[in-house]
Tab-separated table of C-alpha atoms in Angstrom:
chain	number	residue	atom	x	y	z
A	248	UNK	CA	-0.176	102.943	-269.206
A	249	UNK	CA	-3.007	101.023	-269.428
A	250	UNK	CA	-3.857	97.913	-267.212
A	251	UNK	CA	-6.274	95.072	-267.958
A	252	UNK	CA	-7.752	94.142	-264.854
A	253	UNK	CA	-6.949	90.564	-263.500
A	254	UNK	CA	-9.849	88.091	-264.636
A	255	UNK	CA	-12.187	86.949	-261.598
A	256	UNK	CA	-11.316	83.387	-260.560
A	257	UNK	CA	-14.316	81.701	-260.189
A	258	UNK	CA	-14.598	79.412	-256.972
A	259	UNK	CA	-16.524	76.164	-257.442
A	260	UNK	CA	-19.712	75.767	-256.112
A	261	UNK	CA	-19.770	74.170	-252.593
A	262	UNK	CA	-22.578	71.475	-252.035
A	263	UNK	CA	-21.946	71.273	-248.428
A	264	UNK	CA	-24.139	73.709	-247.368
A	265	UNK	CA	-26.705	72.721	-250.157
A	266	UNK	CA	-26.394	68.816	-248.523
A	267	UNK	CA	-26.807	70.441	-244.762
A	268	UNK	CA	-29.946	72.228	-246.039
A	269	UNK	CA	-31.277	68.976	-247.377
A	270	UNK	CA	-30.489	67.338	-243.884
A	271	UNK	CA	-32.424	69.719	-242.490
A	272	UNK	CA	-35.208	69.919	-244.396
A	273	UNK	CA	-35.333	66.174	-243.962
A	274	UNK	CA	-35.257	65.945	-240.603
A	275	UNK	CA	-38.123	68.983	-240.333
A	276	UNK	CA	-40.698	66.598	-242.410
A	277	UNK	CA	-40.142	63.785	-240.108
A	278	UNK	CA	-40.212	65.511	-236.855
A	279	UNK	CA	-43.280	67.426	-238.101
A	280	UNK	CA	-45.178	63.907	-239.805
A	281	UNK	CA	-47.903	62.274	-237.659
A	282	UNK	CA	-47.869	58.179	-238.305
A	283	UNK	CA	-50.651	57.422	-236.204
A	284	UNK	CA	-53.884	55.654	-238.242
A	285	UNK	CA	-56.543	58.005	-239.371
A	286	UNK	CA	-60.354	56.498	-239.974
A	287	UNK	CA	-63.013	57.643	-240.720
A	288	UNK	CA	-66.256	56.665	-239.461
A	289	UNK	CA	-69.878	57.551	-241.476
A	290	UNK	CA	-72.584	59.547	-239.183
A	291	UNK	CA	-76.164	59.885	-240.438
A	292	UNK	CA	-78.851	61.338	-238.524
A	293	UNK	CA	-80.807	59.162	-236.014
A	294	UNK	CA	-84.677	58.234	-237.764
A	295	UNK	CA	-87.286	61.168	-236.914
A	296	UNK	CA	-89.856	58.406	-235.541
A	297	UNK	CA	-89.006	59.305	-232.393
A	298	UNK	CA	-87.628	56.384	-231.270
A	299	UNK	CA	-89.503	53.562	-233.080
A	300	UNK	CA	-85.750	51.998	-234.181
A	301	UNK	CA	-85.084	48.275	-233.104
A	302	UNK	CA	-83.861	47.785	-229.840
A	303	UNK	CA	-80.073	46.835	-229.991
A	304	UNK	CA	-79.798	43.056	-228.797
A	305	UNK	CA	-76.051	43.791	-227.519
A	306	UNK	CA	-74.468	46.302	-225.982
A	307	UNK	CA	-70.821	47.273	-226.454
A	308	UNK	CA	-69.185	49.685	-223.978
A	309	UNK	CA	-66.054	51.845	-224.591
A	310	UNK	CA	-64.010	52.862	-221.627
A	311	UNK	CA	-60.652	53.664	-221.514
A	312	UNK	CA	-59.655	50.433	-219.819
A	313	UNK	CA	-60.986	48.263	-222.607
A	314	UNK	CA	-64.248	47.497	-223.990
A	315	UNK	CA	-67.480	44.983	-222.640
A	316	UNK	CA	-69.669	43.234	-224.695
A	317	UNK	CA	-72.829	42.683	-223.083
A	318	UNK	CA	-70.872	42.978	-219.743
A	319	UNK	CA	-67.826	41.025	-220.261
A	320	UNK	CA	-64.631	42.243	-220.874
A	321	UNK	CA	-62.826	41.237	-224.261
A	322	UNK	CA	-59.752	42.139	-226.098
A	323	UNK	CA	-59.668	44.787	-228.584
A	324	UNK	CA	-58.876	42.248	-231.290
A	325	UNK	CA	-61.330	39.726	-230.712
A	326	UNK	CA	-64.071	42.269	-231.168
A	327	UNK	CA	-64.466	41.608	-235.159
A	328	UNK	CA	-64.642	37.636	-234.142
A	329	UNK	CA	-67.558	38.392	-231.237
A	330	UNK	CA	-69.517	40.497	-234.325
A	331	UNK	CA	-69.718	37.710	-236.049
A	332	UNK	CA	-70.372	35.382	-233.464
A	333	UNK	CA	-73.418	37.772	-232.764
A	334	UNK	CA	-74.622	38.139	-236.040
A	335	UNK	CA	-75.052	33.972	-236.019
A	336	UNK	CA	-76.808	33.805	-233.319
A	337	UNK	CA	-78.968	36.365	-235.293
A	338	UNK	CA	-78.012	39.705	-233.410
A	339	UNK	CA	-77.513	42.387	-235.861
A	340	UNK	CA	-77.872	45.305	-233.972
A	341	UNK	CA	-75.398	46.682	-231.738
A	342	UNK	CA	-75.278	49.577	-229.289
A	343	UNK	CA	-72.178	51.097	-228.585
A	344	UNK	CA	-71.639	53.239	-225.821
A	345	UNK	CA	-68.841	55.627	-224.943
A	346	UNK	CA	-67.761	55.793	-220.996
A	347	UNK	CA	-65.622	57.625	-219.143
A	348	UNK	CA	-62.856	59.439	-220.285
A	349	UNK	CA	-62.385	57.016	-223.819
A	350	UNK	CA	-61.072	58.937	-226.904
A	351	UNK	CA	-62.286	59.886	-229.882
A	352	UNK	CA	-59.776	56.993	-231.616
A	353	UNK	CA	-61.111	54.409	-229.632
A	354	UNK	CA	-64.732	54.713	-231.044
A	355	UNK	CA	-63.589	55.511	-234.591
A	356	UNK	CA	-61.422	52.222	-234.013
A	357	UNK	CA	-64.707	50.331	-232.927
A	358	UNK	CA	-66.805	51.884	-235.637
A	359	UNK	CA	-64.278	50.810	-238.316
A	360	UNK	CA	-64.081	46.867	-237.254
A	361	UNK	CA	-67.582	47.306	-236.412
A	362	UNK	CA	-67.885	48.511	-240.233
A	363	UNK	CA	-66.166	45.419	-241.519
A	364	UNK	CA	-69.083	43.042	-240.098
A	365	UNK	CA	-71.531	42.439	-242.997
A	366	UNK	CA	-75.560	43.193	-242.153
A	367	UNK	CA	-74.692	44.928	-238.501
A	368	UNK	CA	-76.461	47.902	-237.849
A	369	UNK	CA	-74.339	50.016	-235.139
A	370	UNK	CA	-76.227	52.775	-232.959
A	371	UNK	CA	-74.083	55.083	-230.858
A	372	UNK	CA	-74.501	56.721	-227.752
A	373	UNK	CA	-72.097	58.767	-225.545
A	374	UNK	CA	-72.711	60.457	-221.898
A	375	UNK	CA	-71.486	59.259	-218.588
């Protein structure tokens, strides 16, 4: 006697576990994204005069706390709208100097509003 096998049912394809794989691979890429702001700042070598550069006229400190401008404190948003106070009083060059434990974003922050300031020339300067 021969017997035909019985034909193969054929379940349906479940999309739960394809939709739980898409959770997670959703949830990996936003747990693993950085949203911070990324600059980026232009350094050229200093001039091989030895020195024979322009003094700077103003001097902008970085330190953790904040930053000075010629001494006095001011916010971090006002520092575009001192610039250009300087530059009409015909200061256009600037020295910036990092203090203290400040981070690398702070001065890339400076160096990008300090960017923004049309006919500034920016010197930096780091150390204690």
């Amino acid at each position: 006697m021969h017997v035909d096998p019985l034909p193969k049912k054929h379940k349906p394809i479940s999309l739960t576990p394809l939709v739980d794989v898409i959770f997670l691979l959703l949830l990996f890429f936003m747990l693993s994204s950085t949203f911070t702001k990324f600059g980026q700042v232009e350094i050229g070598a200093p001039p091989a005069s030895g020195g024979a550069g322009a003094m700077p006229k103003a001097i902008l400190t970085v330190r953790p706390e904040g930053l000075r401008l010629n001494g006095s404190p001011i916010a971090d948003e006002m520092l575009e709208d001192q610039a250009g106070t300087l530059m009409a009083k015909d200061i256009d060059n600037i020295l910036v100097l990092v203090r203290g434990e400040s981070t690398t974003q702070q001065l890339v922050t400076v160096m990008s509003v300090l960017r923004n300031v049309e006919g500034l020339t920016v010197t930096v300067a780091g150390g204690q």
